[in-house]
C-alpha cells in the first residue's frame, strides 16, 4: 500500500481529518462549477434511493394510525385525516401481545446468552487450545449455517414431539442456541487465534488452570466481541421465521413475528389493523436498531469478513 | 479448579512445575459437540433416512421405497421449476443488490462522505440498512399489502397516475416472481452497502489521492482501486447472499404460497409443503436432502473458484 506516484509526494495528513469533508480545501477551490453540480446530483441520487427504501416504512406508520373508513376513502398514500389508535386497539384485543412479547424476549434473550457462552467455550478449545483437527471442526460447524433448515426440520419436529417439547419455546431455544453458537464459534475462534500469548503464559506461570484462564483472562478481554455477538444473536433469533413457525403452534407459545404472519393468514381485509400489527411487531427491533445501530453495522461486518 | 494458586506478587516467575492438566481442551468442545449432534448431525442423518421411505408422518406406517422418492423428484416438474426460480432469486438477492450496493457504498464512502460529511453518509447507510433488521415475517406482510391488487399501495399510486389496467402483482403467473424479486432487492441492498463500506475503510486513502492527482475520474478510481481492493469482501457478500437465496422461504410462504400456478415455488417451500401440507414426509425429506446437497455443492464450488482466482493473482 505504498503507492506514491511522482505527482503525489509522500504526505500523510492526520487520518482523523481525512474522514470528514472539510479537508483539502485547496482542491475544492479548484473544482469547477460543473463538478460541484455533479456532487449534488450524486447526493440527490443517494437520497432518492434512501427515500425509496424508507417509503414502505412511511406507509406502515401512516396507515397504522388511520381508521378503516379513512383508508378506503383516501387510499394508502394520504396522511391520516386524524391520527387514531383504533387499529392498535383492535390488534391488541385480538392477540395476547404481552404474552407474545414475553415469548420473543425469552427465546431471543436465552439464545443470545446461551449461544455466546457455548460459542465461547468451543472457541476457547479451538482458538487457544488449538486442539488437533480444529480446521475440520470449524468446517463441520460451518455446515450448520449452510444447511437449509428444511433438511433438519422434520426430525427436529418429531423429536420435539417425542420428548414433549412440541409447542414449547424451549424447543426453539435449544435449536437456536446450537445454530447461533456454531456460527459464533467460527467467528470467536478466529479472533482468539490472534490472542496475545504472553498474557496466557504469565497467567499459567502464576498457576492458573485452563478454566481460570478462560474466565479471568480470556473472557474479560473478549467482552467487546462477545457483546457484538450477543446483540446479533438476539436480533437474528428474534426475527427467525421457519423453525418457530413449525415448532410453535398455539398463540400462547408463539413469537411476535409468527403471530403476525398467522394474523395475515386469517384476515387480509383489515389493512389498518395489519399495519398496526406490523408496526408493533417491528417496534422492538426498531428500538434495538436505534440503540445498537453502530454495534449492528459493526457486527454484520465481523460476521461477513474473516 | 483445584490448582493451588501461588501468592500473586512474586518477585520473579519461578520455574514452577507445569500446572497439572485438569481438563483437556477437548472438554470445552464437549457441550457444542453434544448440541451439534442433537440439533444438526442426527436430524440431518434422520432426514436422509426418512427420504428412503414412503410415509405420511406421525404414527402412519413407514414403507421402505429406497431411492424411489428421488426418482420421482427427478421427474417432478414443480420441483425443477422451483430450482429454476432459485436462479431468479439469486439474481434478486445476490447479484443485483451487490452491484447496486457496491456502487452505493463507493458513492457514500468516496463521494458523499467527503463532500457532505461522514454524518450524511452514515444516515444514508442506516436508511439502506433498515429493511435488513426487519423480521422477515413483517417484511412479508408489509409487501403483501403493498403488492395487493385491489387496494394495495402500489396499485393505488398507479391508479392516481391514471393507469387503468392495473397489474395483478402477486396473482399473475407471469409477474408474481418478479414482484417477489422486487421485494427481495429492497430487503437485501443494505447488506452489501454496510459490509463493503466498512471494507473500503481499509483501503489506503493515498491510493485515491494519487489517482485523483493523476486525473483519474470517479469511474476510473472505482474500477482500478475500489473493486480490486475489496474483492474478497465482494466475494463473501455474494457467497453468503447466494446461500441465503437458495434457502429462501418466508417471503414465498407469506406473499404467494408458491402460486399462482406454482410460478413462485422454491425448493424450501416445496419441502415444507410436502412435510406439513401434503403429508408426504419421505418425498419432502428427499427434496430437502437434494437442496442441502445442491447448496453444499454451490458453496463448495464458489469457495474453490475463489481460491483458484486468488492463486491466479499471485
PDB file of C-alpha atoms in Angstrom, chain B residues 108-261:
ATOM      1  CA  UNK B 108     -21.221   7.069   0.092  1.00  0.00           C
ATOM      2  CA  UNK B 109     -17.645   6.488   1.104  1.00  0.00           C
ATOM      3  CA  UNK B 110     -15.688   8.140  -1.611  1.00  0.00           C
ATOM      4  CA  UNK B 111     -18.019  10.912  -2.597  1.00  0.00           C
ATOM      5  CA  UNK B 112     -20.735  11.814  -0.160  1.00  0.00           C
ATOM      6  CA  UNK B 113     -18.645  11.122   2.908  1.00  0.00           C
ATOM      7  CA  UNK B 114     -16.055  13.568   1.651  1.00  0.00           C
ATOM      8  CA  UNK B 115     -18.207  16.266   0.159  1.00  0.00           C
ATOM      9  CA  UNK B 116     -21.035  16.321   2.664  1.00  0.00           C
ATOM     10  CA  UNK B 117     -19.554  14.837   5.795  1.00  0.00           C
ATOM     11  CA  UNK B 118     -19.411  11.427   7.403  1.00  0.00           C
ATOM     12  CA  UNK B 119     -22.722  12.075   9.106  1.00  0.00           C
ATOM     13  CA  UNK B 120     -24.637  12.338   5.849  1.00  0.00           C
ATOM     14  CA  UNK B 121     -23.060   9.096   4.681  1.00  0.00           C
ATOM     15  CA  UNK B 122     -23.919   7.224   7.843  1.00  0.00           C
ATOM     16  CA  UNK B 123     -27.515   8.453   7.881  1.00  0.00           C
ATOM     17  CA  UNK B 124     -27.973   7.221   4.326  1.00  0.00           C
ATOM     18  CA  UNK B 125     -26.291   3.959   5.185  1.00  0.00           C
ATOM     19  CA  UNK B 126     -28.696   3.467   8.066  1.00  0.00           C
ATOM     20  CA  UNK B 127     -31.632   4.124   5.739  1.00  0.00           C
ATOM     21  CA  UNK B 128     -30.428   1.458   3.341  1.00  0.00           C
ATOM     22  CA  UNK B 129     -29.796  -0.977   6.145  1.00  0.00           C
ATOM     23  CA  UNK B 130     -33.115  -0.616   7.935  1.00  0.00           C
ATOM     24  CA  UNK B 131     -35.025  -3.298   5.944  1.00  0.00           C
ATOM     25  CA  UNK B 132     -32.345  -5.785   6.953  1.00  0.00           C
ATOM     26  CA  UNK B 133     -33.290  -5.727  10.605  1.00  0.00           C
ATOM     27  CA  UNK B 134     -36.985  -6.286   9.931  1.00  0.00           C
ATOM     28  CA  UNK B 135     -38.349  -9.639  10.968  1.00  0.00           C
ATOM     29  CA  UNK B 136     -38.859 -11.365   7.636  1.00  0.00           C
ATOM     30  CA  UNK B 137     -42.478 -12.005   8.592  1.00  0.00           C
ATOM     31  CA  UNK B 138     -43.091  -8.274   8.967  1.00  0.00           C
ATOM     32  CA  UNK B 139     -41.417  -7.541   5.647  1.00  0.00           C
ATOM     33  CA  UNK B 140     -43.554 -10.211   4.013  1.00  0.00           C
ATOM     34  CA  UNK B 141     -46.804  -8.914   5.449  1.00  0.00           C
ATOM     35  CA  UNK B 142     -45.873  -5.356   4.555  1.00  0.00           C
ATOM     36  CA  UNK B 143     -45.124  -6.208   0.949  1.00  0.00           C
ATOM     37  CA  UNK B 144     -48.090  -8.487   0.519  1.00  0.00           C
ATOM     38  CA  UNK B 145     -50.159  -5.400   1.198  1.00  0.00           C
ATOM     39  CA  UNK B 146     -48.067  -3.087  -0.978  1.00  0.00           C
ATOM     40  CA  UNK B 147     -48.440  -5.501  -3.892  1.00  0.00           C
ATOM     41  CA  UNK B 148     -52.090  -6.303  -3.279  1.00  0.00           C
ATOM     42  CA  UNK B 149     -54.083  -5.994  -6.455  1.00  0.00           C
ATOM     43  CA  UNK B 150     -57.291  -4.319  -5.366  1.00  0.00           C
ATOM     44  CA  UNK B 151     -56.239  -1.790  -2.800  1.00  0.00           C
ATOM     45  CA  UNK B 152     -52.519  -2.283  -2.367  1.00  0.00           C
ATOM     46  CA  UNK B 153     -50.274   0.731  -2.081  1.00  0.00           C
ATOM     47  CA  UNK B 154     -48.529   0.261  -5.404  1.00  0.00           C
ATOM     48  CA  UNK B 155     -51.698  -0.028  -7.433  1.00  0.00           C
ATOM     49  CA  UNK B 156     -53.232   2.932  -5.606  1.00  0.00           C
ATOM     50  CA  UNK B 157     -50.305   5.013  -6.788  1.00  0.00           C
ATOM     51  CA  UNK B 158     -50.680   3.739 -10.315  1.00  0.00           C
ATOM     52  CA  UNK B 159     -54.390   4.447 -10.231  1.00  0.00           C
ATOM     53  CA  UNK B 160     -53.827   8.004  -9.137  1.00  0.00           C
ATOM     54  CA  UNK B 161     -51.389   8.352 -12.022  1.00  0.00           C
ATOM     55  CA  UNK B 162     -54.177   7.401 -14.369  1.00  0.00           C
ATOM     56  CA  UNK B 163     -53.233   3.810 -15.145  1.00  0.00           C
ATOM     57  CA  UNK B 164     -56.378   1.894 -15.916  1.00  0.00           C
ATOM     58  CA  UNK B 165     -55.193  -1.684 -16.392  1.00  0.00           C
ATOM     59  CA  UNK B 166     -53.569  -2.397 -13.073  1.00  0.00           C
ATOM     60  CA  UNK B 167     -51.167  -5.326 -12.891  1.00  0.00           C
ATOM     61  CA  UNK B 168     -52.068  -8.244 -10.673  1.00  0.00           C
ATOM     62  CA  UNK B 169     -48.672  -8.242  -8.961  1.00  0.00           C
ATOM     63  CA  UNK B 170     -48.956 -11.441  -6.976  1.00  0.00           C
ATOM     64  CA  UNK B 171     -51.769 -13.120  -8.870  1.00  0.00           C
ATOM     65  CA  UNK B 172     -50.383 -13.135 -12.374  1.00  0.00           C
ATOM     66  CA  UNK B 173     -48.120 -16.145 -13.038  1.00  0.00           C
ATOM     67  CA  UNK B 174     -46.101 -14.055 -15.460  1.00  0.00           C
ATOM     68  CA  UNK B 175     -45.074 -11.409 -12.939  1.00  0.00           C
ATOM     69  CA  UNK B 176     -45.509 -12.858  -9.439  1.00  0.00           C
ATOM     70  CA  UNK B 177     -41.884 -13.976  -9.257  1.00  0.00           C
ATOM     71  CA  UNK B 178     -40.721 -10.525 -10.374  1.00  0.00           C
ATOM     72  CA  UNK B 179     -42.819  -8.952  -7.638  1.00  0.00           C
ATOM     73  CA  UNK B 180     -41.128 -11.124  -5.046  1.00  0.00           C
ATOM     74  CA  UNK B 181     -37.775 -10.225  -6.541  1.00  0.00           C
ATOM     75  CA  UNK B 182     -38.595  -6.548  -6.222  1.00  0.00           C
ATOM     76  CA  UNK B 183     -39.216  -7.008  -2.525  1.00  0.00           C
ATOM     77  CA  UNK B 184     -36.031  -9.016  -2.105  1.00  0.00           C
ATOM     78  CA  UNK B 185     -33.887  -6.352  -3.722  1.00  0.00           C
ATOM     79  CA  UNK B 186     -35.366  -3.824  -1.318  1.00  0.00           C
ATOM     80  CA  UNK B 187     -34.717  -6.146   1.570  1.00  0.00           C
ATOM     81  CA  UNK B 188     -31.175  -7.002   0.626  1.00  0.00           C
ATOM     82  CA  UNK B 189     -29.452  -3.812  -0.515  1.00  0.00           C
ATOM     83  CA  UNK B 190     -28.379  -2.721   2.952  1.00  0.00           C
ATOM     84  CA  UNK B 191     -26.233  -5.785   3.498  1.00  0.00           C
ATOM     85  CA  UNK B 192     -23.639  -5.187   0.754  1.00  0.00           C
ATOM     86  CA  UNK B 193     -23.663  -1.460   1.456  1.00  0.00           C
ATOM     87  CA  UNK B 194     -22.705  -1.927   5.096  1.00  0.00           C
ATOM     88  CA  UNK B 195     -20.161  -4.676   4.538  1.00  0.00           C
ATOM     89  CA  UNK B 196     -18.499  -3.012   1.576  1.00  0.00           C
ATOM     90  CA  UNK B 197     -18.401   0.428   3.169  1.00  0.00           C
ATOM     91  CA  UNK B 198     -16.507  -0.943   6.097  1.00  0.00           C
ATOM     92  CA  UNK B 199     -14.231  -2.808   3.724  1.00  0.00           C
ATOM     93  CA  UNK B 200     -13.499   0.468   1.964  1.00  0.00           C
ATOM     94  CA  UNK B 201     -12.249   1.931   5.206  1.00  0.00           C
ATOM     95  CA  UNK B 202      -9.313  -0.417   4.989  1.00  0.00           C
ATOM     96  CA  UNK B 203      -8.226   0.859   1.593  1.00  0.00           C
ATOM     97  CA  UNK B 204      -5.346   3.278   1.829  1.00  0.00           C
ATOM     98  CA  UNK B 205      -6.717   6.763   1.080  1.00  0.00           C
ATOM     99  CA  UNK B 206      -3.449   7.717  -0.536  1.00  0.00           C
ATOM    100  CA  UNK B 207      -4.247   5.464  -3.432  1.00  0.00           C
ATOM    101  CA  UNK B 208      -7.282   7.579  -4.174  1.00  0.00           C
ATOM    102  CA  UNK B 209      -5.398  10.789  -3.767  1.00  0.00           C
ATOM    103  CA  UNK B 210      -2.667   9.664  -6.055  1.00  0.00           C
ATOM    104  CA  UNK B 211      -5.172   8.538  -8.657  1.00  0.00           C
ATOM    105  CA  UNK B 212      -7.096  11.770  -8.364  1.00  0.00           C
ATOM    106  CA  UNK B 213      -4.000  13.859  -8.809  1.00  0.00           C
ATOM    107  CA  UNK B 214      -3.221  11.782 -11.841  1.00  0.00           C
ATOM    108  CA  UNK B 215      -6.570  12.854 -13.174  1.00  0.00           C
ATOM    109  CA  UNK B 216      -8.498   9.628 -12.776  1.00  0.00           C
ATOM    110  CA  UNK B 217     -12.245  10.220 -12.635  1.00  0.00           C
ATOM    111  CA  UNK B 218     -14.613   8.551 -10.247  1.00  0.00           C
ATOM    112  CA  UNK B 219     -15.401   5.626 -12.512  1.00  0.00           C
ATOM    113  CA  UNK B 220     -11.761   5.011 -13.187  1.00  0.00           C
ATOM    114  CA  UNK B 221     -10.911   5.037  -9.476  1.00  0.00           C
ATOM    115  CA  UNK B 222     -13.867   2.778  -8.812  1.00  0.00           C
ATOM    116  CA  UNK B 223     -12.665   0.204 -11.303  1.00  0.00           C
ATOM    117  CA  UNK B 224      -8.947   0.436 -10.680  1.00  0.00           C
ATOM    118  CA  UNK B 225      -8.849   0.854  -6.907  1.00  0.00           C
ATOM    119  CA  UNK B 226     -12.150   0.241  -5.167  1.00  0.00           C
ATOM    120  CA  UNK B 227     -13.186  -3.043  -6.752  1.00  0.00           C
ATOM    121  CA  UNK B 228      -9.811  -4.809  -6.762  1.00  0.00           C
ATOM    122  CA  UNK B 229      -9.075  -3.874  -3.161  1.00  0.00           C
ATOM    123  CA  UNK B 230     -12.286  -5.129  -1.685  1.00  0.00           C
ATOM    124  CA  UNK B 231     -12.656  -8.131  -3.943  1.00  0.00           C
ATOM    125  CA  UNK B 232     -12.579 -10.582  -1.065  1.00  0.00           C
ATOM    126  CA  UNK B 233     -15.375  -8.744   0.662  1.00  0.00           C
ATOM    127  CA  UNK B 234     -17.453  -8.598  -2.505  1.00  0.00           C
ATOM    128  CA  UNK B 235     -16.940 -12.297  -2.854  1.00  0.00           C
ATOM    129  CA  UNK B 236     -18.022 -13.009   0.727  1.00  0.00           C
ATOM    130  CA  UNK B 237     -21.159 -10.933   0.198  1.00  0.00           C
ATOM    131  CA  UNK B 238     -22.014 -12.813  -2.990  1.00  0.00           C
ATOM    132  CA  UNK B 239     -21.363 -16.188  -1.384  1.00  0.00           C
ATOM    133  CA  UNK B 240     -23.474 -15.598   1.718  1.00  0.00           C
ATOM    134  CA  UNK B 241     -26.240 -13.969  -0.298  1.00  0.00           C
ATOM    135  CA  UNK B 242     -26.300 -16.844  -2.770  1.00  0.00           C
ATOM    136  CA  UNK B 243     -26.656 -19.375   0.017  1.00  0.00           C
ATOM    137  CA  UNK B 244     -29.362 -17.191   1.519  1.00  0.00           C
ATOM    138  CA  UNK B 245     -31.196 -17.027  -1.807  1.00  0.00           C
ATOM    139  CA  UNK B 246     -31.176 -20.794  -2.161  1.00  0.00           C
ATOM    140  CA  UNK B 247     -32.648 -21.219   1.302  1.00  0.00           C
ATOM    141  CA  UNK B 248     -35.295 -18.560   0.851  1.00  0.00           C
ATOM    142  CA  UNK B 249     -38.653 -19.475   2.305  1.00  0.00           C
ATOM    143  CA  UNK B 250     -40.606 -16.875   4.274  1.00  0.00           C
ATOM    144  CA  UNK B 251     -41.321 -14.330   1.520  1.00  0.00           C
ATOM    145  CA  UNK B 252     -42.724 -17.024  -0.723  1.00  0.00           C
ATOM    146  CA  UNK B 253     -44.865 -18.519   2.006  1.00  0.00           C
ATOM    147  CA  UNK B 254     -46.271 -15.162   3.047  1.00  0.00           C
ATOM    148  CA  UNK B 255     -46.639 -13.493  -0.341  1.00  0.00           C
ATOM    149  CA  UNK B 256     -47.804 -16.233  -2.699  1.00  0.00           C
ATOM    150  CA  UNK B 257     -47.608 -19.698  -1.145  1.00  0.00           C
ATOM    151  CA  UNK B 258     -45.879 -20.831  -4.311  1.00  0.00           C
ATOM    152  CA  UNK B 259     -48.716 -19.711  -6.553  1.00  0.00           C
ATOM    153  CA  UNK B 260     -50.154 -18.710  -8.893  1.00  0.00           C
ATOM    154  CA  UNK B 261     -49.841 -21.935 -10.867  1.00  0.00           C
TER     155      UNK B 261
END
